[in-house]
Coordinates of C-alpha atoms and ligand atoms in Angstrom, one line a residue:
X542 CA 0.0 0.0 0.0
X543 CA 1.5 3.3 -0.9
X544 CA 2.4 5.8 2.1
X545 CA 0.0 8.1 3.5
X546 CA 0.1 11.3 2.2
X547 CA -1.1 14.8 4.3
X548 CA 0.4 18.1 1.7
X549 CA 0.1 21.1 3.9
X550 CA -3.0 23.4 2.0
X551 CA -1.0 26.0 1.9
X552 CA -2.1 29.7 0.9
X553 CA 0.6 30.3 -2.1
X554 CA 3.2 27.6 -3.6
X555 CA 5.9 26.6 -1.6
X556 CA 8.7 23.7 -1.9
X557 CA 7.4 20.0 -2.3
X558 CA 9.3 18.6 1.0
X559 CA 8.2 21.4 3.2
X560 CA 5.0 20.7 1.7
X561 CA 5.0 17.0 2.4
X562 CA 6.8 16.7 5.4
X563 CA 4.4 15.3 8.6
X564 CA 4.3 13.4 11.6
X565 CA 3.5 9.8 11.2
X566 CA 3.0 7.8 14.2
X567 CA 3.0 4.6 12.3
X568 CA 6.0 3.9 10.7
X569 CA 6.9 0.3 8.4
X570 CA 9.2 -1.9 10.4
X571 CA 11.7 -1.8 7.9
X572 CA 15.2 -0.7 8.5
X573 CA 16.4 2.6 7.4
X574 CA 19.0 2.7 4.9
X575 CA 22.8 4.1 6.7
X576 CA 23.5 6.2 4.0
X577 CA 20.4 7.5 4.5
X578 CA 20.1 8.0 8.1
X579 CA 23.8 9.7 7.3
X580 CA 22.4 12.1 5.0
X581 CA 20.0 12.7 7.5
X582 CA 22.3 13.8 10.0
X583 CA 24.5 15.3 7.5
X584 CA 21.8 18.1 6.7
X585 CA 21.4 18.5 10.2
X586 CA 24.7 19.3 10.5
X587 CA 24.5 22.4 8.1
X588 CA 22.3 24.0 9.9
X589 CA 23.0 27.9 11.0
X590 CA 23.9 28.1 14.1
X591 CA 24.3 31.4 16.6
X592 CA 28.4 31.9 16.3
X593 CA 28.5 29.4 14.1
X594 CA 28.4 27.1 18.3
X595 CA 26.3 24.3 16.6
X596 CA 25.0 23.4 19.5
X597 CA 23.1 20.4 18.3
X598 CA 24.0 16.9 19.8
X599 CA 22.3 13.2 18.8
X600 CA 22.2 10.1 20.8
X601 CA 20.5 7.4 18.0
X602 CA 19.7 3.6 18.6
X603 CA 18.6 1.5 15.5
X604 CA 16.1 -1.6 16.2
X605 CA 18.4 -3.9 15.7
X606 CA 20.8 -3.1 18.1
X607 CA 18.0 -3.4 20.8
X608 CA 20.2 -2.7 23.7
X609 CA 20.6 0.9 23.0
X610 CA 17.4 0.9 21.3
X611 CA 15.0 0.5 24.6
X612 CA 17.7 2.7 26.5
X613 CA 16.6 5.6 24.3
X614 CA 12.9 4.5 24.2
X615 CA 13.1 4.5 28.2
X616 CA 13.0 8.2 28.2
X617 CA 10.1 8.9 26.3
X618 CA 7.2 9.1 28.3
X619 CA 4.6 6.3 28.3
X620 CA 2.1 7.8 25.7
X621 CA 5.4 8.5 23.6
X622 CA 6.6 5.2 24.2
X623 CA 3.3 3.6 23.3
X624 CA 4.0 3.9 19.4
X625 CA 7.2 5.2 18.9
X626 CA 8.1 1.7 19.3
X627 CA 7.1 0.9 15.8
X628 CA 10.1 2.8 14.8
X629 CA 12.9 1.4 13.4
X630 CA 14.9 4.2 14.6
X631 CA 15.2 6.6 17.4
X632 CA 17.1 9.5 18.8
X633 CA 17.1 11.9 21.5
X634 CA 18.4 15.4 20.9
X635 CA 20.4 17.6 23.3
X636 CA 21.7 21.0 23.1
X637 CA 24.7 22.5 24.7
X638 CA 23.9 25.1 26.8
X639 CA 26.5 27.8 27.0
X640 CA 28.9 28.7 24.3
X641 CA 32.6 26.5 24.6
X642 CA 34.4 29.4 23.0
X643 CA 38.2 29.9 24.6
X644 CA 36.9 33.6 25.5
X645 CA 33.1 33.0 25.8
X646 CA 31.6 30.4 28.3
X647 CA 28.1 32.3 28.6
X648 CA 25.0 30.9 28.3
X649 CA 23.9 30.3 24.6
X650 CA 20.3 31.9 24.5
X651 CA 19.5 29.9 21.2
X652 CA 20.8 27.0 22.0
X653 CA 16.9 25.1 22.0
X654 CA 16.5 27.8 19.2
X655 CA 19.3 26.2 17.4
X656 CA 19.2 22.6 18.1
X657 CA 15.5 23.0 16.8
X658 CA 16.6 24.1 13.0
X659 CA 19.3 21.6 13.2
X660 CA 16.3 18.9 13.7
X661 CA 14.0 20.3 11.0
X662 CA 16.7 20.3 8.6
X663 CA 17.2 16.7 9.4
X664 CA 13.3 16.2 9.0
X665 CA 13.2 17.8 5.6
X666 CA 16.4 15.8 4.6
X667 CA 14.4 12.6 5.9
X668 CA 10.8 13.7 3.8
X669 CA 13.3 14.3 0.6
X670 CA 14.7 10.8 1.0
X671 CA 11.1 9.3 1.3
X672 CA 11.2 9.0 5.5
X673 CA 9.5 11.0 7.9
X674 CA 10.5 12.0 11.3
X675 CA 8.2 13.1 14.5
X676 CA 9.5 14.5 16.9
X677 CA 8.7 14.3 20.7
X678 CA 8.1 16.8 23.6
X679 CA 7.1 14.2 25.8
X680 CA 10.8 12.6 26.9
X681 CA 11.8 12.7 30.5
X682 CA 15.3 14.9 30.4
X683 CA 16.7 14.0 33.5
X684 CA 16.4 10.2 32.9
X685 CA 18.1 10.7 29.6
X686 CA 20.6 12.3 31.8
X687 CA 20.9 9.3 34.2
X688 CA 20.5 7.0 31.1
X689 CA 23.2 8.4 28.9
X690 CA 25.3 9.9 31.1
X691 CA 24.8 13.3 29.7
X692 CA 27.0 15.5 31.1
X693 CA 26.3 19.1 33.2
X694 CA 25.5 22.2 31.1
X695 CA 24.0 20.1 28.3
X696 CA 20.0 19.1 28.1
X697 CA 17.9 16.4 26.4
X698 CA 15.8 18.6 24.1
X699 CA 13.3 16.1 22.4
X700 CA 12.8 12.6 21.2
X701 CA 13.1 12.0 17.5
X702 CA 11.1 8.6 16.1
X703 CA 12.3 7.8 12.0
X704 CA 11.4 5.4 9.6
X705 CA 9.1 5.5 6.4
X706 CA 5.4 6.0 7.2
X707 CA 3.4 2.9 7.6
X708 CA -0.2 2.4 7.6
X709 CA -2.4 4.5 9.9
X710 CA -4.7 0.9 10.4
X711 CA -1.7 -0.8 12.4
X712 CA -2.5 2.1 15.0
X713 CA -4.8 1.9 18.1
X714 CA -8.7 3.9 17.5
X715 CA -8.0 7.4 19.0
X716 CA -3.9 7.5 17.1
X717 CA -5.6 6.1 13.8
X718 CA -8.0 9.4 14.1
X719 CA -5.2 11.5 14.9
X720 CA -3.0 9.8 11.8
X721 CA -5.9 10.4 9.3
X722 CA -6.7 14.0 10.3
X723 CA -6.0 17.1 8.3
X724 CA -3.1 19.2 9.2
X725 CA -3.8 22.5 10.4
X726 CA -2.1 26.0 11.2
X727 CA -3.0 29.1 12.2
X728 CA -3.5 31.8 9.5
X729 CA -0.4 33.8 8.1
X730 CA -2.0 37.2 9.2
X731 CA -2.4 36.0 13.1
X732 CA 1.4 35.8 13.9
X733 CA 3.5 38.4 10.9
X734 CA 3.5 41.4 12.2
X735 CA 4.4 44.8 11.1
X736 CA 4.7 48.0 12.9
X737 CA 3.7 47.1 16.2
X738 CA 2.6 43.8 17.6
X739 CA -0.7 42.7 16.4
X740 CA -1.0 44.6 13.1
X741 CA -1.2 42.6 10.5
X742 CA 1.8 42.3 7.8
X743 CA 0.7 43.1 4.3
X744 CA 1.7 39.7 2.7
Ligands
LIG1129 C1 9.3 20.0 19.5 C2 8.1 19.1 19.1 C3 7.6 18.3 20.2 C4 6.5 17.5 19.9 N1 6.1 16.6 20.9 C5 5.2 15.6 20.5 C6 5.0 14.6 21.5 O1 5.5 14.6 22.6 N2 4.1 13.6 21.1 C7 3.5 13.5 19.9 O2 2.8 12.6 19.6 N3 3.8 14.5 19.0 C8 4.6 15.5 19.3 N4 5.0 16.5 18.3 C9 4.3 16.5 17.0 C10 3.4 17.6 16.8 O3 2.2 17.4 17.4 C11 3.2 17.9 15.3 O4 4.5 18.3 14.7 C12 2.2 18.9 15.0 O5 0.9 18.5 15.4 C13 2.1 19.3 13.5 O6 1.9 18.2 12.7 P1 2.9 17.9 11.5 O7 4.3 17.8 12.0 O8 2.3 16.6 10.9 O9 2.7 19.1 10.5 C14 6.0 17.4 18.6 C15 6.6 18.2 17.5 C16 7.6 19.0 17.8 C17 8.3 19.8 16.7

């Protein structure tokens, strides 16, 4: 059966992949390609960064290596956990906090900010390669901490689930709802601004 497909409606034309790209939460068991998930990671990589800090770190377990696998499942919460283990891959993001410059060791204000574009780089890189990615609020930081020995000034950010979208049947009632449903946003007007806040940018 071919993959689900949910194309944003958008208001003008914009590119395919950021089009296309979604949040499955059922995914097809099979593995994901390594020179894929490298590419992955590679556009991740070229993300902009404040000061260039790149402040973008991955801890990733493939399903067949299930050791590390349910290590990095363990810190999803249970709702998370609950389908994300269809994946056949996973990853936990975490940003460095402060800047490791020789002369500047303040705190990076973007680093979440950062660590963010870095990840949606790596979920249009994963869209463009057929995949899709969702990422996860819902992770419990300081038990990726305990987990992964992650050290002091760094923070788990979010979970990442990746594979290529499977069939929305294989998921329990209320997800399958959720998995069918039309993606929304909020209208361009309600958030561009110009002026002052609130007044609407001519667009
Ligand atoms: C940082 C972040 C955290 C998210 N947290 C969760 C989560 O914990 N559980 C979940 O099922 N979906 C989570 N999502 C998925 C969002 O609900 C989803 O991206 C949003 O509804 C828009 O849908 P779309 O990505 O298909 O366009 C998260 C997405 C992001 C970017």
């Amino acid at each position: 059966m071919a993959a689900l497909k949910k194309p944003a409606e958008t208001s003008v034309p914009i590119h395919d992949i950021i089009r296309h790209r979604w949040s499955p939460r059922s995914f097809e068991s099979r593995p994901v390609e390594r020179e894929k998930l490298r590419a992955m990671f590679e556009a991740a990589r070229w993300a902009a960064s404040s000061y260039n800090a790149q402040p973008w770190y991955y801890i990733i377990a493939t399903k067949d290596d299930p050791e590390n696998y349910k290590k990095v499942l363990e810190t999803f919460v249970e709702f998370n956990q609950g389908w994300a283990k269809g994946a056949p891959v996973l990853a936990l993001s975490v940003a460095q906090m402060n800047f490791a410059m020789p002369d500047n060791k303040s705190p990076n204000r973007h680093a979440f900010h950062d660590m963010g574009q870095a990840s949606a780089n790596l979920a249009l890189q994963a869209n463009a390669l057929g995949l899709e990615v969702h990422q996860m609020a819902g992770i419990l930081p300081e038990k990726a901490r305990e987990i992964f020995g992650i050290p002091v000034g760094y923070e788990a950010v979010a979970g990442i689930a990746i594979g290529y979208p499977g069939e929305p049947e294989a998921l329990p009632d209320g997800l399958r709802d959720r998995e069918l449903a039309k993606r929304t946003r909020k209208e361009l007007h309600s958030f561009v601004f110009t002026g002052k806040w609130g007044e609407k940018a001519k667009l």
